[in-house]
Coordinates of C-alpha atoms in Angstrom, one line a residue:
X1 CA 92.6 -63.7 84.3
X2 CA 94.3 -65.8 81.7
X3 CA 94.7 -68.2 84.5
X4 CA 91.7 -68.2 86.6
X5 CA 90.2 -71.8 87.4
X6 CA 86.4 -72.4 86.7
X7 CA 84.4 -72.6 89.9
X8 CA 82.6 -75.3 91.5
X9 CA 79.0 -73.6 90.4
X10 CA 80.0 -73.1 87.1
X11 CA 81.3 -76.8 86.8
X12 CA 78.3 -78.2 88.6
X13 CA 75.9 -75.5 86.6
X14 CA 76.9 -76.4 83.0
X15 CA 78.3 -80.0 83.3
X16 CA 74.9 -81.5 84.7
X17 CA 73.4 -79.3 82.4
X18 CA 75.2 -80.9 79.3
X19 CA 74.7 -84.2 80.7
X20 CA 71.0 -83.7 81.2
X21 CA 70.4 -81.6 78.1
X22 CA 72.0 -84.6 75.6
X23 CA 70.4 -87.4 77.3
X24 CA 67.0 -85.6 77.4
X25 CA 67.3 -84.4 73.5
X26 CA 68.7 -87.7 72.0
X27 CA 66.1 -89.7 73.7
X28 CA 63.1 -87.1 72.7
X29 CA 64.5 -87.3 69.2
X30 CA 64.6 -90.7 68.9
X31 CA 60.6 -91.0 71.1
X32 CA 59.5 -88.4 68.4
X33 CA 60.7 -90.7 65.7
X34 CA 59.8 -93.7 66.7
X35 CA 56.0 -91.8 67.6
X36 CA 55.9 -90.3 64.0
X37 CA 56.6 -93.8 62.0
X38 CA 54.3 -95.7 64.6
X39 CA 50.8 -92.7 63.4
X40 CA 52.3 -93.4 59.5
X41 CA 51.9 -97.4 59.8
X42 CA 49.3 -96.5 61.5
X43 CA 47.3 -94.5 59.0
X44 CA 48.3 -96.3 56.3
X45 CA 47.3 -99.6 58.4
X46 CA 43.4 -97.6 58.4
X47 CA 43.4 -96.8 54.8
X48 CA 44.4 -100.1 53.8
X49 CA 41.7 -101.8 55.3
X50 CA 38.9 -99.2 54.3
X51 CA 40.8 -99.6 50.8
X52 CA 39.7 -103.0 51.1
X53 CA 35.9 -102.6 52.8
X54 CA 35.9 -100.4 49.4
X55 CA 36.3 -102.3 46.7
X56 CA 34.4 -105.2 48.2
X57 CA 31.6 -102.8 48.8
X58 CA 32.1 -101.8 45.3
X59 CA 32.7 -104.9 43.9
X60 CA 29.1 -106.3 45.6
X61 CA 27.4 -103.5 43.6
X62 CA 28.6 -104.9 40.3
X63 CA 28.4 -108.4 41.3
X64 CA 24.1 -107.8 42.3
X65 CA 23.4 -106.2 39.0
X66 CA 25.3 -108.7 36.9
X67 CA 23.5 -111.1 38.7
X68 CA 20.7 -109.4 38.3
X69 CA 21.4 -109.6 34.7
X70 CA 21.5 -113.2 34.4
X71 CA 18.1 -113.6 36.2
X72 CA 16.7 -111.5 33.5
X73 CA 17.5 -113.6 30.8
X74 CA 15.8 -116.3 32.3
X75 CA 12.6 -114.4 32.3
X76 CA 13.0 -113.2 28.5
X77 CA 11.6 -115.4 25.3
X78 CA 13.7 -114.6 22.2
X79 CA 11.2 -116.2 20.5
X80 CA 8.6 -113.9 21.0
X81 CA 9.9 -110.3 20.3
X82 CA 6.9 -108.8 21.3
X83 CA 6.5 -110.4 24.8
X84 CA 10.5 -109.6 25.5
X85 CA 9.5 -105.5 24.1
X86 CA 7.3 -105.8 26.8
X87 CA 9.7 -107.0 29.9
X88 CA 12.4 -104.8 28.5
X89 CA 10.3 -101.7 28.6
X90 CA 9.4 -102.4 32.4
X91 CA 12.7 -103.3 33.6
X92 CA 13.5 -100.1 32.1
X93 CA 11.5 -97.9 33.7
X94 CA 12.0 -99.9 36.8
X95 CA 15.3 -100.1 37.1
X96 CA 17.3 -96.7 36.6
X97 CA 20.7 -98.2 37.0
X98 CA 20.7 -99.3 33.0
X99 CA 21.7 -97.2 30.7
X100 CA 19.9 -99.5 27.9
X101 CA 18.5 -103.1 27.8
X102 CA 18.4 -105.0 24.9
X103 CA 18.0 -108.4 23.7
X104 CA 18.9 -110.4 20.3
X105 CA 18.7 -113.3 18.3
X106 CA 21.9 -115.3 17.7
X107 CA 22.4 -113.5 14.6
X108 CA 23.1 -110.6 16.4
X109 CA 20.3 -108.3 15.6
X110 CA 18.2 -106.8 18.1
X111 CA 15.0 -107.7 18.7
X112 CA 13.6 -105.8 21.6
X113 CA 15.1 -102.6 23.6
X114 CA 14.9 -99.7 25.7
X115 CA 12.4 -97.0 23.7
X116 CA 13.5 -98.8 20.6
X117 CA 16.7 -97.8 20.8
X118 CA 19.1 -100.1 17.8
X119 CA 15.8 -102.4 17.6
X120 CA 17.0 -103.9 14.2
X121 CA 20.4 -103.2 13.6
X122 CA 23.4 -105.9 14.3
X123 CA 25.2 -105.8 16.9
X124 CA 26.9 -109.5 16.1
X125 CA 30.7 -108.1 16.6
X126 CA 29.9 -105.9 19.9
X127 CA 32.0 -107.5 22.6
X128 CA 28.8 -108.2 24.5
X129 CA 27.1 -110.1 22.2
X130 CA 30.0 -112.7 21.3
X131 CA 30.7 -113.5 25.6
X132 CA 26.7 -113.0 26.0
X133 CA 26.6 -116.2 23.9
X134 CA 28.1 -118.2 26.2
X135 CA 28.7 -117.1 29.6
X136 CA 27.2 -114.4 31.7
X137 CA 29.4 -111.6 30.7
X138 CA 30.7 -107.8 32.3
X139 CA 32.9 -106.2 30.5
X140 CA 34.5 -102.7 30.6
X141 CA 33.1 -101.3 27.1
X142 CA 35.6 -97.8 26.8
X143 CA 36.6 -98.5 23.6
X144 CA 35.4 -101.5 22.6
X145 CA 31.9 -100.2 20.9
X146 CA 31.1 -99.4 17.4
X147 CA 30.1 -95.5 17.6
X148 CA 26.8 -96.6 15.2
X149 CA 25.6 -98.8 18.2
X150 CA 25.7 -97.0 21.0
X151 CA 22.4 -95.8 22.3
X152 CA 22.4 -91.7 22.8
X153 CA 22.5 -92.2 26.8
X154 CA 25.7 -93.9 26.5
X155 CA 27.2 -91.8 23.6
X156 CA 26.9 -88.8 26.7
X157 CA 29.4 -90.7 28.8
X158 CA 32.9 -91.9 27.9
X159 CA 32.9 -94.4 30.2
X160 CA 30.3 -97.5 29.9
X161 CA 29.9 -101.4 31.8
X162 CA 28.1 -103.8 29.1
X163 CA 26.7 -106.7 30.7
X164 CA 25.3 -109.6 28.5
X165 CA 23.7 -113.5 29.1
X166 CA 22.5 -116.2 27.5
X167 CA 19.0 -116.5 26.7
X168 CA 17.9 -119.9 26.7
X169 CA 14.3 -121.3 25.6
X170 CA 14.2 -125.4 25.5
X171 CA 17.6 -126.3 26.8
X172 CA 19.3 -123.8 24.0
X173 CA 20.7 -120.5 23.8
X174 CA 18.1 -118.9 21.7
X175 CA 19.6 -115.2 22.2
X176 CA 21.6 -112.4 24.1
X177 CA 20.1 -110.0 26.9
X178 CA 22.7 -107.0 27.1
X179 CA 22.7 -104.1 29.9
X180 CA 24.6 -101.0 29.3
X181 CA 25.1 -99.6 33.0
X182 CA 24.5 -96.1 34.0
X183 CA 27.6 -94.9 34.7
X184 CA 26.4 -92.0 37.2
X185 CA 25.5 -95.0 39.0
X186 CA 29.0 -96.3 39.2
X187 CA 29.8 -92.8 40.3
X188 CA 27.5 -92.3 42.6
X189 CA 28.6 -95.7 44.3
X190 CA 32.3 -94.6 43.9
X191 CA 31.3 -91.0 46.1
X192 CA 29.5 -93.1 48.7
X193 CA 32.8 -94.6 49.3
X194 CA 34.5 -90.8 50.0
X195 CA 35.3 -89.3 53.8
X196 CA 36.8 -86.3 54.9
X197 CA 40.3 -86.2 53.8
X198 CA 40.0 -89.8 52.3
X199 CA 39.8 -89.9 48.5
X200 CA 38.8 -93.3 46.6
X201 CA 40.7 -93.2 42.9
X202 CA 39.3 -95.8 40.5
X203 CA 41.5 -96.9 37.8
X204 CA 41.3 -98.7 34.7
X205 CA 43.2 -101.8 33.4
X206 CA 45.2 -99.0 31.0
X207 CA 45.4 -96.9 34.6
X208 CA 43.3 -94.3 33.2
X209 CA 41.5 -92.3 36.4
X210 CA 37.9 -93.2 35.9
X211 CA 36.7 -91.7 39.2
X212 CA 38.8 -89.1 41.0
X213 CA 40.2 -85.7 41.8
X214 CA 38.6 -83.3 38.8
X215 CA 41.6 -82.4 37.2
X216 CA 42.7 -86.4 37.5
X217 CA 39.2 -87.9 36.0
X218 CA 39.9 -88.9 32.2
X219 CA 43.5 -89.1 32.1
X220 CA 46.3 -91.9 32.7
X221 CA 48.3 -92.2 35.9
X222 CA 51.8 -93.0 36.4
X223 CA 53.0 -92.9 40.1
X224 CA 54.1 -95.8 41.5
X225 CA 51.1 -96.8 43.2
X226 CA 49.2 -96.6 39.9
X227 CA 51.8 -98.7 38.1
X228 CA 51.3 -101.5 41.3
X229 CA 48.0 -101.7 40.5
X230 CA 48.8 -104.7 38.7
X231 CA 50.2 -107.0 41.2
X232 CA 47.7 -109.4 43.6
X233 CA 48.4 -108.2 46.7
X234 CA 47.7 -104.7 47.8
X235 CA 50.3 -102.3 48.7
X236 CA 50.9 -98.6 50.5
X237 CA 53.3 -96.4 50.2
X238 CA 54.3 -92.1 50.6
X239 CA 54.3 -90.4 47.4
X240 CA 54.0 -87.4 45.4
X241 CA 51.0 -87.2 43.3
X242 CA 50.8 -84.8 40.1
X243 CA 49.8 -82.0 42.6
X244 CA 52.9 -81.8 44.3
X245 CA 51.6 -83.0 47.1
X246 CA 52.6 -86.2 49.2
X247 CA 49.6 -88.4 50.0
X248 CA 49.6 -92.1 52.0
X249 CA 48.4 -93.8 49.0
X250 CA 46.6 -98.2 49.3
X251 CA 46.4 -100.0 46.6
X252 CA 44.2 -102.9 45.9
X253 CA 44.9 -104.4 42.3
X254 CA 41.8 -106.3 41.9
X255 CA 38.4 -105.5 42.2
X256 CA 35.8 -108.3 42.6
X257 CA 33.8 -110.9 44.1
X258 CA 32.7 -114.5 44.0
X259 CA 32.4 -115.3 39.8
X260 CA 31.8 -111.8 38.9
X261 CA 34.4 -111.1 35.7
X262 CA 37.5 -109.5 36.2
X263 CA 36.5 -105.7 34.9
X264 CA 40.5 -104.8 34.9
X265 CA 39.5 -102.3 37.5
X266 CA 41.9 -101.0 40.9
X267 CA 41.3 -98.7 43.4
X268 CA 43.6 -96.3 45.0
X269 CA 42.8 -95.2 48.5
X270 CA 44.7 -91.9 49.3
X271 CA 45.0 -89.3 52.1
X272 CA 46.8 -85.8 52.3
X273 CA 50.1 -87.0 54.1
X274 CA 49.9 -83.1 56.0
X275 CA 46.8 -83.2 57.0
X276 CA 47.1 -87.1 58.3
X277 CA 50.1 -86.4 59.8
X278 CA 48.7 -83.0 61.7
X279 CA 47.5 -84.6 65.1
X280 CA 50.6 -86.6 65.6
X281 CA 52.5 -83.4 64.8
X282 CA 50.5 -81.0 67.0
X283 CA 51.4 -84.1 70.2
X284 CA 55.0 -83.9 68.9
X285 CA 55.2 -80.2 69.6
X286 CA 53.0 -80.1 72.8
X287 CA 56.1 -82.6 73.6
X288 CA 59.0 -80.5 72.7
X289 CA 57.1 -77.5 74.3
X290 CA 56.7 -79.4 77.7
X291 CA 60.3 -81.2 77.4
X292 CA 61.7 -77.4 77.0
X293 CA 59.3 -76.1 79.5
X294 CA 61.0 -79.5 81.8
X295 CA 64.4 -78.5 80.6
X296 CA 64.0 -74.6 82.1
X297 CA 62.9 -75.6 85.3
X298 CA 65.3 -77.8 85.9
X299 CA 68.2 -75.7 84.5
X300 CA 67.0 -73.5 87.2
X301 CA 67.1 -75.6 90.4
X302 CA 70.2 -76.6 88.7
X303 CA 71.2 -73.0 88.9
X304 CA 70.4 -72.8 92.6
X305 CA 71.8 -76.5 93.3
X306 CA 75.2 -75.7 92.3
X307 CA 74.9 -71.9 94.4
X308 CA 73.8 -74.1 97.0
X309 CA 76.6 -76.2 97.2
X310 CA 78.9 -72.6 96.5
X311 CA 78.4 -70.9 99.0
X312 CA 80.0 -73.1 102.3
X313 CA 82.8 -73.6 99.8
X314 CA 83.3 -69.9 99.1
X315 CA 82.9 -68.6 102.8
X316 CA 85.3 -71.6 104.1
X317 CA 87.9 -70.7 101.0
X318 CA 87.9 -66.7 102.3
X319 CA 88.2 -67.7 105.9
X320 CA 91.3 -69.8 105.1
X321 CA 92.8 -67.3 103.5
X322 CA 92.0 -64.6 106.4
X323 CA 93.9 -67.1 108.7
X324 CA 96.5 -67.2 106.6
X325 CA 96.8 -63.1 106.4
X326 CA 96.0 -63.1 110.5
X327 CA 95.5 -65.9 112.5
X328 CA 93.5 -63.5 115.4
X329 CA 90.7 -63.2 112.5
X330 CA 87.1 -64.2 112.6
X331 CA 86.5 -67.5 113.1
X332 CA 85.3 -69.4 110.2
X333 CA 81.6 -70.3 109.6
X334 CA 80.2 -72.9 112.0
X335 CA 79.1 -74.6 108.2
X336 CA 76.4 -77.2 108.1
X337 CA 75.0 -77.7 105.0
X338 CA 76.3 -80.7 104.3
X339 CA 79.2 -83.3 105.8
X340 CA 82.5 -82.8 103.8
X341 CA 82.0 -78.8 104.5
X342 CA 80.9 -79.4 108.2
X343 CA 84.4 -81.1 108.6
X344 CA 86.1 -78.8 106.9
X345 CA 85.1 -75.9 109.4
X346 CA 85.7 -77.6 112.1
X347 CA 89.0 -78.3 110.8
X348 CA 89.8 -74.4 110.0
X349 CA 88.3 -73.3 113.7
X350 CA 90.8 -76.1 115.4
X351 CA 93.7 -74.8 112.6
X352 CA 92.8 -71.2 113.7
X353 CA 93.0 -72.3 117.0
X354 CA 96.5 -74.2 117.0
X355 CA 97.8 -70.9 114.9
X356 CA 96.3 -68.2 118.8
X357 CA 98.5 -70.4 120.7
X358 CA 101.5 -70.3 119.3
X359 CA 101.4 -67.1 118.6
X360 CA 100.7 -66.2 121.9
X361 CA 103.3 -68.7 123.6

């Protein structure tokens, strides 16, 4: 047994199917690869540009009501508080994206505002005030307000946009007109930008999450994408967020448009990596199932192939050897199946043949 030689349907059997197995395995491995890093450029190719559709979206928002802003103070006189009451109070009540609107004299103290709100008290060191002077400002105001003059609308909100310009009467700056945005109004515009397994993440300049997951909102982020928020091109990478999860995460460091000032903003666009990966997963395995499914069938005709090609070679083997024992035995199989075993019979028959006649003579 020690000794016994392989036979020709167990070489034929298992070497073609090594040969076909490796082939077929290495090349699905390296098609299921190549298909899996082609869906995640892919995906993050998508994100990045709806990361980008966002913020411009976004950033036309701000860009309308700041301009809006500095049409207003053209409308106002600073000179007559009671006339400027009066257009405050009705772009108050006909515009709900303001939080408060105000205007001063260029001492600083208001004159006219929203349901009175801080009519009379100075406001000369707010941030608003000092660019409002000058230049049609927006400016992020977390932070930057003294508690005493915050109207109660804001004081609900931790977040706030102040946006301030110039009044002018006569060729001169004669005041300031400042806007305190709504900030549901931001948020609202921020959830507009949301879809099914897509999540827009706004960040501040100091990469606090201003709109976001729940249990993000409020507090600093420090993943890598957050800490590229700072460069001016966008970026994309595969990371793990706070959640343990991995997420295709775009970043675009700058949010704006045309002249509108630079709020310090960014704006993460991120996507469950699982559940964006899941279709191209699902086609990998309907591969692998199909390639196996392949690989069975042809292991089988393999299987019969190599009995096929067995079974002249076995019947032409026991003939020679039943010459050999007795020449006056059967004749071999009249084999046909293909050429080189043809030959061979033919060959035995004529062998047997030779073998009769000697024997006889």
């Amino acid at each position: 047994m020690a000794g016994r030689r392989l036979s020709l349907r167990t070489l034929v059997f298992f070497g073609g199917a090594m040969l076909m197995l490796v082939l077929a395995v290495v090349t699905a491995v390296l098609y299921t690869a190549a298909l899996q890093r082609r869906a995640e450029e892919l995906r993050v190719e998508k994100l990045t540009t709806r990361g980008e559709l966002s913020a411009n979206l976004l950033a036309r928002r701000l860009h309308g009501v700041w301009m809006d802003v500095a049409r207003l103070a053209t409308l106002i006189d600073s000179t007559n508080p009671a006339s400027a009451r009066e257009q405050i109070q009705f772009m108050s009540r006909l515009d709900t994206r303001y939080s408060w609107l105000g205007v001063s004299n260029l001492e600083g103290k208001v004159l006219a505002a929203t349901d009175g709100t801080l009519e009379g008290e100075r406001v000369e060191q707010e941030p608003w005030f000092r660019q409002g002077l000058d230049v049609t400002a927006a400016i992020d105001g977390n932070g930057a307000h003294d508690p005493a003059h915050l109207p109660p609308a804001s004081m609900e909100s931790s977040r706030s946009i102040d946006l301030a310009a110039p009044v002018q009467h006569a060729g001169s700056v004669t005041g300031v007109v400042g806007a305190q945005l709504n900030w549901n109004w931001v948020l609202e515009g921020m959830a507009d930008l949301q879809a099914p397994g897509i999540e827009p993440v706004l960040l501040s300049r100091d990469r606090l999450v201003l709109f976001g997951p729940p249990d993000l909102v409020n507090k600093p982020l420090n993943i890598g994408s957050a800490l590229a928020a700072d460069r001016v091109n966008s970026s994309s990478l595969r990371e793990r967020w706070p959640d343990g999860k991995d997420y295709f995460t775009v970043t675009v460091p700058m949010i704006g448009l045309a002249d509108l000032p630079n709020l310090g903003w960014s704006l993460l666009i991120r996507q469950n990596a699982d559940d964006a990966m899941a279709p191209t997963r699902e086609l990998i395995r309907s591969f692998w199932v199909m390639l196996g499914t392949g690989a069975l069938t042809a292991l089988a005709l393999l299987y019969l192939a190599a009995q096929w090609l067995r079974t002249p070679l076995r019947r032409l083997s026991e003939a020679a050897e039943a010459i050999v024992r007795d020449p006056a035995s059967r004749a071999p199989y009249a084999e046909t199946r293909f050429e080189e075993a043809a030959r061979l019979s033919n060959a035995l028959a004529r062998m047997q043949s030779k073998l009769m006649d000697r024997s006889t003579s």
